[in-house]
Amino acid sequence: MAGQLIDTDPVEAQRYAAVARRHAARLPVVREAAAETAYAAEDFAAALQDFRTLRRMTGSDEYLPVIADCLRALGKPDEALATAREGSGGRLPVATRVELRIVEAGAREDLGQVAEAKRLLRKAWDAEHNSPAEVRARLAYAYAAVLEREGNTADSRAWFARAADADPEATDAADHLRVDRTDDIEVEFDAEGEE
């Protein structure tokens, strides 16, 4: 039930996962369901606890990006950066490595280090030129979002276009590229003020 509800009702999904967690907290699959549903429901403290426990249970670094992201959401960018550094020495799968870099850049941005955030993302973009399309799309999207928040509309649109070209299904980059044509329509009024 948690899996069926996570996209439509994450709070209810979290309730189901919590019940399973009470009965079988030592099973990694149950702990993962609890962590993912808590994350989807934006209960980042609970998600952080379960993802950290899951990492200890499995010994896997694949959870580092989401652990770091939970720390960011809880207003702890310095701890997020420390978590990102934990994954810098290992041989992470490409998707995990890129997600960790995206979260690291977000933590830098949280600290007001926008230039460093952009540098990290551009370096990752250049280094991951042979990565799967979805990974490239996520990187381009993250860079575009930083540019957009910075007010650099032209460059952000170019990077959103790169994201959409790399993998149209991986992000909502195409939505950022749509122009609202109603702003461009001029309505002529006569002297009476009627159309």
PDB file of C-alpha atoms in Angstrom:
ATOM      1  CA  MET A   1       0.000   0.000   0.000  1.00  0.00           C
ATOM      2  CA  ALA A   2       2.827   2.393   0.775  1.00  0.00           C
ATOM      3  CA  GLY A   3       4.253   1.802  -2.683  1.00  0.00           C
ATOM      4  CA  GLN A   4       0.879   2.328  -4.350  1.00  0.00           C
ATOM      5  CA  LEU A   5       0.173   5.569  -2.480  1.00  0.00           C
ATOM      6  CA  ILE A   6       3.566   7.252  -2.424  1.00  0.00           C
ATOM      7  CA  ASP A   7       2.958   9.320  -5.563  1.00  0.00           C
ATOM      8  CA  THR A   8      -0.661  10.255  -4.886  1.00  0.00           C
ATOM      9  CA  ASP A   9      -0.901  10.461  -1.088  1.00  0.00           C
ATOM     10  CA  PRO A  10       2.565  10.375   0.497  1.00  0.00           C
ATOM     11  CA  VAL A  11       1.265  11.118   3.993  1.00  0.00           C
ATOM     12  CA  GLU A  12      -1.029   8.077   3.907  1.00  0.00           C
ATOM     13  CA  ALA A  13       1.787   6.036   2.361  1.00  0.00           C
ATOM     14  CA  GLN A  14       3.985   7.032   5.290  1.00  0.00           C
ATOM     15  CA  ARG A  15       1.324   5.768   7.706  1.00  0.00           C
ATOM     16  CA  TYR A  16       1.311   2.343   6.048  1.00  0.00           C
ATOM     17  CA  ALA A  17       5.105   2.218   6.031  1.00  0.00           C
ATOM     18  CA  ALA A  18       5.184   3.197   9.720  1.00  0.00           C
ATOM     19  CA  VAL A  19       2.977   0.218  10.564  1.00  0.00           C
ATOM     20  CA  ALA A  20       5.290  -2.112   8.644  1.00  0.00           C
ATOM     21  CA  ARG A  21       8.280  -0.491  10.372  1.00  0.00           C
ATOM     22  CA  ARG A  22       6.810  -1.212  13.820  1.00  0.00           C
ATOM     23  CA  HIS A  23       6.501  -4.892  12.900  1.00  0.00           C
ATOM     24  CA  ALA A  24       9.730  -5.459  10.968  1.00  0.00           C
ATOM     25  CA  ALA A  25      12.143  -2.553  11.513  1.00  0.00           C
ATOM     26  CA  ARG A  26      15.182  -4.756  10.951  1.00  0.00           C
ATOM     27  CA  LEU A  27      14.298  -5.626   7.376  1.00  0.00           C
ATOM     28  CA  PRO A  28      16.075  -3.273   4.954  1.00  0.00           C
ATOM     29  CA  VAL A  29      13.135  -3.290   2.509  1.00  0.00           C
ATOM     30  CA  VAL A  30      10.792  -2.128   5.275  1.00  0.00           C
ATOM     31  CA  ARG A  31      13.218   0.544   6.469  1.00  0.00           C
ATOM     32  CA  GLU A  32      13.628   1.734   2.877  1.00  0.00           C
ATOM     33  CA  ALA A  33       9.849   2.029   2.463  1.00  0.00           C
ATOM     34  CA  ALA A  34       9.651   4.016   5.686  1.00  0.00           C
ATOM     35  CA  ALA A  35      12.475   6.316   4.580  1.00  0.00           C
ATOM     36  CA  GLU A  36      11.117   6.903   1.081  1.00  0.00           C
ATOM     37  CA  THR A  37       7.565   7.590   2.214  1.00  0.00           C
ATOM     38  CA  ALA A  38       8.769   9.962   4.946  1.00  0.00           C
ATOM     39  CA  TYR A  39      10.867  11.785   2.337  1.00  0.00           C
ATOM     40  CA  ALA A  40       7.918  12.002  -0.070  1.00  0.00           C
ATOM     41  CA  ALA A  41       5.725  13.328   2.768  1.00  0.00           C
ATOM     42  CA  GLU A  42       8.428  15.931   3.530  1.00  0.00           C
ATOM     43  CA  ASP A  43       8.983  14.515   7.003  1.00  0.00           C
ATOM     44  CA  PHE A  44      12.704  15.012   6.584  1.00  0.00           C
ATOM     45  CA  ALA A  45      13.699  14.267  10.183  1.00  0.00           C
ATOM     46  CA  ALA A  46      12.075  10.812  10.029  1.00  0.00           C
ATOM     47  CA  ALA A  47      13.449  10.216   6.538  1.00  0.00           C
ATOM     48  CA  LEU A  48      16.950  11.161   7.678  1.00  0.00           C
ATOM     49  CA  GLN A  49      16.798   8.752  10.603  1.00  0.00           C
ATOM     50  CA  ASP A  50      15.593   5.874   8.431  1.00  0.00           C
ATOM     51  CA  PHE A  51      18.019   6.534   5.577  1.00  0.00           C
ATOM     52  CA  ARG A  52      20.942   6.674   8.008  1.00  0.00           C
ATOM     53  CA  THR A  53      19.813   3.435   9.621  1.00  0.00           C
ATOM     54  CA  LEU A  54      19.368   1.850   6.202  1.00  0.00           C
ATOM     55  CA  ARG A  55      22.884   2.876   5.239  1.00  0.00           C
ATOM     56  CA  ARG A  56      24.257   1.240   8.397  1.00  0.00           C
ATOM     57  CA  MET A  57      22.197  -1.897   7.759  1.00  0.00           C
ATOM     58  CA  THR A  58      23.262  -2.300   4.141  1.00  0.00           C
ATOM     59  CA  GLY A  59      26.684  -0.677   4.128  1.00  0.00           C
ATOM     60  CA  SER A  60      25.665   1.080   0.902  1.00  0.00           C
ATOM     61  CA  ASP A  61      26.652   4.637   0.020  1.00  0.00           C
ATOM     62  CA  GLU A  62      23.767   4.917  -2.456  1.00  0.00           C
ATOM     63  CA  TYR A  63      21.781   6.694   0.269  1.00  0.00           C
ATOM     64  CA  LEU A  64      24.299   9.531   0.697  1.00  0.00           C
ATOM     65  CA  PRO A  65      22.549  11.950  -1.716  1.00  0.00           C
ATOM     66  CA  VAL A  66      19.173  11.633  -0.018  1.00  0.00           C
ATOM     67  CA  ILE A  67      20.754  11.813   3.447  1.00  0.00           C
ATOM     68  CA  ALA A  68      22.492  15.036   2.416  1.00  0.00           C
ATOM     69  CA  ASP A  69      19.272  16.361   0.894  1.00  0.00           C
ATOM     70  CA  CYS A  70      17.369  15.687   4.134  1.00  0.00           C
ATOM     71  CA  LEU A  71      20.035  17.637   6.006  1.00  0.00           C
ATOM     72  CA  ARG A  72      19.592  20.544   3.585  1.00  0.00           C
ATOM     73  CA  ALA A  73      15.833  20.453   4.079  1.00  0.00           C
ATOM     74  CA  LEU A  74      16.389  20.577   7.839  1.00  0.00           C
ATOM     75  CA  GLY A  75      18.508  23.716   7.448  1.00  0.00           C
ATOM     76  CA  LYS A  76      21.872  22.005   7.954  1.00  0.00           C
ATOM     77  CA  PRO A  77      23.861  22.739   4.767  1.00  0.00           C
ATOM     78  CA  ASP A  78      27.231  22.288   6.498  1.00  0.00           C
ATOM     79  CA  GLU A  79      26.264  18.757   7.560  1.00  0.00           C
ATOM     80  CA  ALA A  80      25.006  18.123   4.034  1.00  0.00           C
ATOM     81  CA  LEU A  81      28.436  19.105   2.695  1.00  0.00           C
ATOM     82  CA  ALA A  82      30.143  16.806   5.198  1.00  0.00           C
ATOM     83  CA  THR A  83      27.899  13.961   4.017  1.00  0.00           C
ATOM     84  CA  ALA A  84      28.724  14.744   0.393  1.00  0.00           C
ATOM     85  CA  ARG A  85      32.435  14.536   1.229  1.00  0.00           C
ATOM     86  CA  GLU A  86      31.888  11.012   2.572  1.00  0.00           C
ATOM     87  CA  GLY A  87      31.055   9.894  -0.951  1.00  0.00           C
ATOM     88  CA  SER A  88      33.855  11.733  -2.731  1.00  0.00           C
ATOM     89  CA  GLY A  89      36.506   9.094  -2.126  1.00  0.00           C
ATOM     90  CA  GLY A  90      34.542   6.017  -3.100  1.00  0.00           C
ATOM     91  CA  ARG A  91      33.532   4.523  -6.396  1.00  0.00           C
ATOM     92  CA  LEU A  92      29.863   5.459  -6.528  1.00  0.00           C
ATOM     93  CA  PRO A  93      27.599   4.542  -9.436  1.00  0.00           C
ATOM     94  CA  VAL A  94      27.315   7.434 -11.875  1.00  0.00           C
ATOM     95  CA  ALA A  95      23.698   8.315 -10.984  1.00  0.00           C
ATOM     96  CA  THR A  96      24.514   8.376  -7.263  1.00  0.00           C
ATOM     97  CA  ARG A  97      27.662  10.413  -7.848  1.00  0.00           C
ATOM     98  CA  VAL A  98      25.757  12.993  -9.888  1.00  0.00           C
ATOM     99  CA  GLU A  99      22.887  13.247  -7.395  1.00  0.00           C
ATOM    100  CA  LEU A 100      25.419  13.788  -4.640  1.00  0.00           C
ATOM    101  CA  ARG A 101      27.042  16.569  -6.666  1.00  0.00           C
ATOM    102  CA  ILE A 102      23.643  18.207  -7.247  1.00  0.00           C
ATOM    103  CA  VAL A 103      22.856  18.144  -3.525  1.00  0.00           C
ATOM    104  CA  GLU A 104      26.333  19.448  -2.732  1.00  0.00           C
ATOM    105  CA  ALA A 105      25.782  22.353  -5.121  1.00  0.00           C
ATOM    106  CA  GLY A 106      22.428  23.030  -3.457  1.00  0.00           C
ATOM    107  CA  ALA A 107      24.090  23.157  -0.047  1.00  0.00           C
ATOM    108  CA  ARG A 108      26.637  25.625  -1.413  1.00  0.00           C
ATOM    109  CA  GLU A 109      23.788  27.739  -2.737  1.00  0.00           C
ATOM    110  CA  ASP A 110      22.076  27.542   0.681  1.00  0.00           C
ATOM    111  CA  LEU A 111      25.246  29.021   2.173  1.00  0.00           C
ATOM    112  CA  GLY A 112      25.218  31.860  -0.371  1.00  0.00           C
ATOM    113  CA  GLN A 113      28.087  30.346  -2.371  1.00  0.00           C
ATOM    114  CA  VAL A 114      26.341  30.557  -5.744  1.00  0.00           C
ATOM    115  CA  ALA A 115      29.543  30.763  -7.805  1.00  0.00           C
ATOM    116  CA  GLU A 116      30.823  27.575  -6.155  1.00  0.00           C
ATOM    117  CA  ALA A 117      27.480  25.847  -6.752  1.00  0.00           C
ATOM    118  CA  LYS A 118      27.686  26.697 -10.452  1.00  0.00           C
ATOM    119  CA  ARG A 119      31.330  25.604 -10.627  1.00  0.00           C
ATOM    120  CA  LEU A 120      30.503  22.208  -9.108  1.00  0.00           C
ATOM    121  CA  LEU A 121      27.657  21.623 -11.556  1.00  0.00           C
ATOM    122  CA  ARG A 122      29.651  22.729 -14.616  1.00  0.00           C
ATOM    123  CA  LYS A 123      32.575  20.524 -13.555  1.00  0.00           C
ATOM    124  CA  ALA A 124      30.206  17.569 -13.181  1.00  0.00           C
ATOM    125  CA  TRP A 125      28.617  18.352 -16.569  1.00  0.00           C
ATOM    126  CA  ASP A 126      32.040  18.330 -18.241  1.00  0.00           C
ATOM    127  CA  ALA A 127      33.142  15.171 -16.419  1.00  0.00           C
ATOM    128  CA  GLU A 128      29.956  13.183 -17.078  1.00  0.00           C
ATOM    129  CA  HIS A 129      29.784  13.639 -20.870  1.00  0.00           C
ATOM    130  CA  ASN A 130      29.380   9.878 -21.388  1.00  0.00           C
ATOM    131  CA  SER A 131      26.730   9.450 -18.700  1.00  0.00           C
ATOM    132  CA  PRO A 132      23.211   8.184 -19.383  1.00  0.00           C
ATOM    133  CA  ALA A 133      20.760  10.730 -20.780  1.00  0.00           C
ATOM    134  CA  GLU A 134      18.747  10.936 -17.580  1.00  0.00           C
ATOM    135  CA  VAL A 135      21.865  11.809 -15.595  1.00  0.00           C
ATOM    136  CA  ARG A 136      22.834  14.524 -18.080  1.00  0.00           C
ATOM    137  CA  ALA A 137      19.297  15.901 -17.960  1.00  0.00           C
ATOM    138  CA  ARG A 138      19.387  16.097 -14.143  1.00  0.00           C
ATOM    139  CA  LEU A 139      22.710  17.952 -14.221  1.00  0.00           C
ATOM    140  CA  ALA A 140      21.589  20.432 -16.870  1.00  0.00           C
ATOM    141  CA  TYR A 141      18.332  21.014 -14.998  1.00  0.00           C
ATOM    142  CA  ALA A 142      20.136  21.665 -11.708  1.00  0.00           C
ATOM    143  CA  TYR A 143      22.464  24.166 -13.385  1.00  0.00           C
ATOM    144  CA  ALA A 144      19.536  25.859 -15.133  1.00  0.00           C
ATOM    145  CA  ALA A 145      17.671  26.166 -11.838  1.00  0.00           C
ATOM    146  CA  VAL A 146      20.630  27.912 -10.188  1.00  0.00           C
ATOM    147  CA  LEU A 147      20.843  30.328 -13.116  1.00  0.00           C
ATOM    148  CA  GLU A 148      17.100  30.949 -12.950  1.00  0.00           C
ATOM    149  CA  ARG A 149      17.216  31.752  -9.226  1.00  0.00           C
ATOM    150  CA  GLU A 150      20.124  34.072  -9.962  1.00  0.00           C
ATOM    151  CA  GLY A 151      17.960  35.958 -12.482  1.00  0.00           C
ATOM    152  CA  ASN A 152      19.945  34.858 -15.558  1.00  0.00           C
ATOM    153  CA  THR A 153      16.906  34.042 -17.688  1.00  0.00           C
ATOM    154  CA  ALA A 154      18.592  33.636 -21.068  1.00  0.00           C
ATOM    155  CA  ASP A 155      21.251  31.203 -19.858  1.00  0.00           C
ATOM    156  CA  SER A 156      18.799  29.312 -17.665  1.00  0.00           C
ATOM    157  CA  ARG A 157      16.508  28.745 -20.667  1.00  0.00           C
ATOM    158  CA  ALA A 158      19.474  27.433 -22.670  1.00  0.00           C
ATOM    159  CA  TRP A 159      20.289  24.928 -19.910  1.00  0.00           C
ATOM    160  CA  PHE A 160      16.652  23.940 -19.479  1.00  0.00           C
ATOM    161  CA  ALA A 161      16.701  23.230 -23.231  1.00  0.00           C
ATOM    162  CA  ARG A 162      19.773  21.027 -22.765  1.00  0.00           C
ATOM    163  CA  ALA A 163      17.952  19.134 -20.022  1.00  0.00           C
ATOM    164  CA  ALA A 164      14.876  18.651 -22.195  1.00  0.00           C
ATOM    165  CA  ASP A 165      17.002  17.546 -25.157  1.00  0.00           C
ATOM    166  CA  ALA A 166      18.991  15.078 -23.077  1.00  0.00           C
ATOM    167  CA  ASP A 167      15.909  13.304 -21.697  1.00  0.00           C
ATOM    168  CA  PRO A 168      12.445  14.880 -22.009  1.00  0.00           C
ATOM    169  CA  GLU A 169      11.004  12.538 -19.350  1.00  0.00           C
ATOM    170  CA  ALA A 170      13.664  12.997 -16.660  1.00  0.00           C
ATOM    171  CA  THR A 171      12.662  16.514 -15.579  1.00  0.00           C
ATOM    172  CA  ASP A 172      10.012  19.163 -16.171  1.00  0.00           C
ATOM    173  CA  ALA A 173      12.498  21.283 -18.130  1.00  0.00           C
ATOM    174  CA  ALA A 174      10.071  21.594 -21.058  1.00  0.00           C
ATOM    175  CA  ASP A 175       7.625  23.396 -18.764  1.00  0.00           C
ATOM    176  CA  HIS A 176      10.255  26.067 -18.110  1.00  0.00           C
ATOM    177  CA  LEU A 177      10.641  26.590 -21.847  1.00  0.00           C
ATOM    178  CA  ARG A 178       6.967  27.213 -22.590  1.00  0.00           C
ATOM    179  CA  VAL A 179       6.152  30.856 -23.177  1.00  0.00           C
ATOM    180  CA  ASP A 180       2.860  32.217 -21.938  1.00  0.00           C
ATOM    181  CA  ARG A 181       1.567  33.792 -25.135  1.00  0.00           C
ATOM    182  CA  THR A 182      -1.241  35.659 -23.342  1.00  0.00           C
ATOM    183  CA  ASP A 183       1.354  38.219 -22.263  1.00  0.00           C
ATOM    184  CA  ASP A 184       2.053  38.999 -25.911  1.00  0.00           C
ATOM    185  CA  ILE A 185      -1.584  39.554 -26.977  1.00  0.00           C
ATOM    186  CA  GLU A 186      -2.606  43.161 -27.285  1.00  0.00           C
ATOM    187  CA  VAL A 187      -6.308  43.804 -26.950  1.00  0.00           C
ATOM    188  CA  GLU A 188      -7.586  46.897 -28.699  1.00  0.00           C
ATOM    189  CA  PHE A 189     -10.246  48.945 -26.929  1.00  0.00           C
ATOM    190  CA  ASP A 190     -12.483  51.503 -28.585  1.00  0.00           C
ATOM    191  CA  ALA A 191     -13.222  54.931 -27.148  1.00  0.00           C
ATOM    192  CA  GLU A 192     -16.016  53.470 -24.965  1.00  0.00           C
ATOM    193  CA  GLY A 193     -13.572  51.087 -23.279  1.00  0.00           C
ATOM    194  CA  GLU A 194     -15.171  48.013 -24.873  1.00  0.00           C
ATOM    195  CA  GLU A 195     -13.318  45.357 -26.841  1.00  0.00           C
TER     196      GLU A 195
END
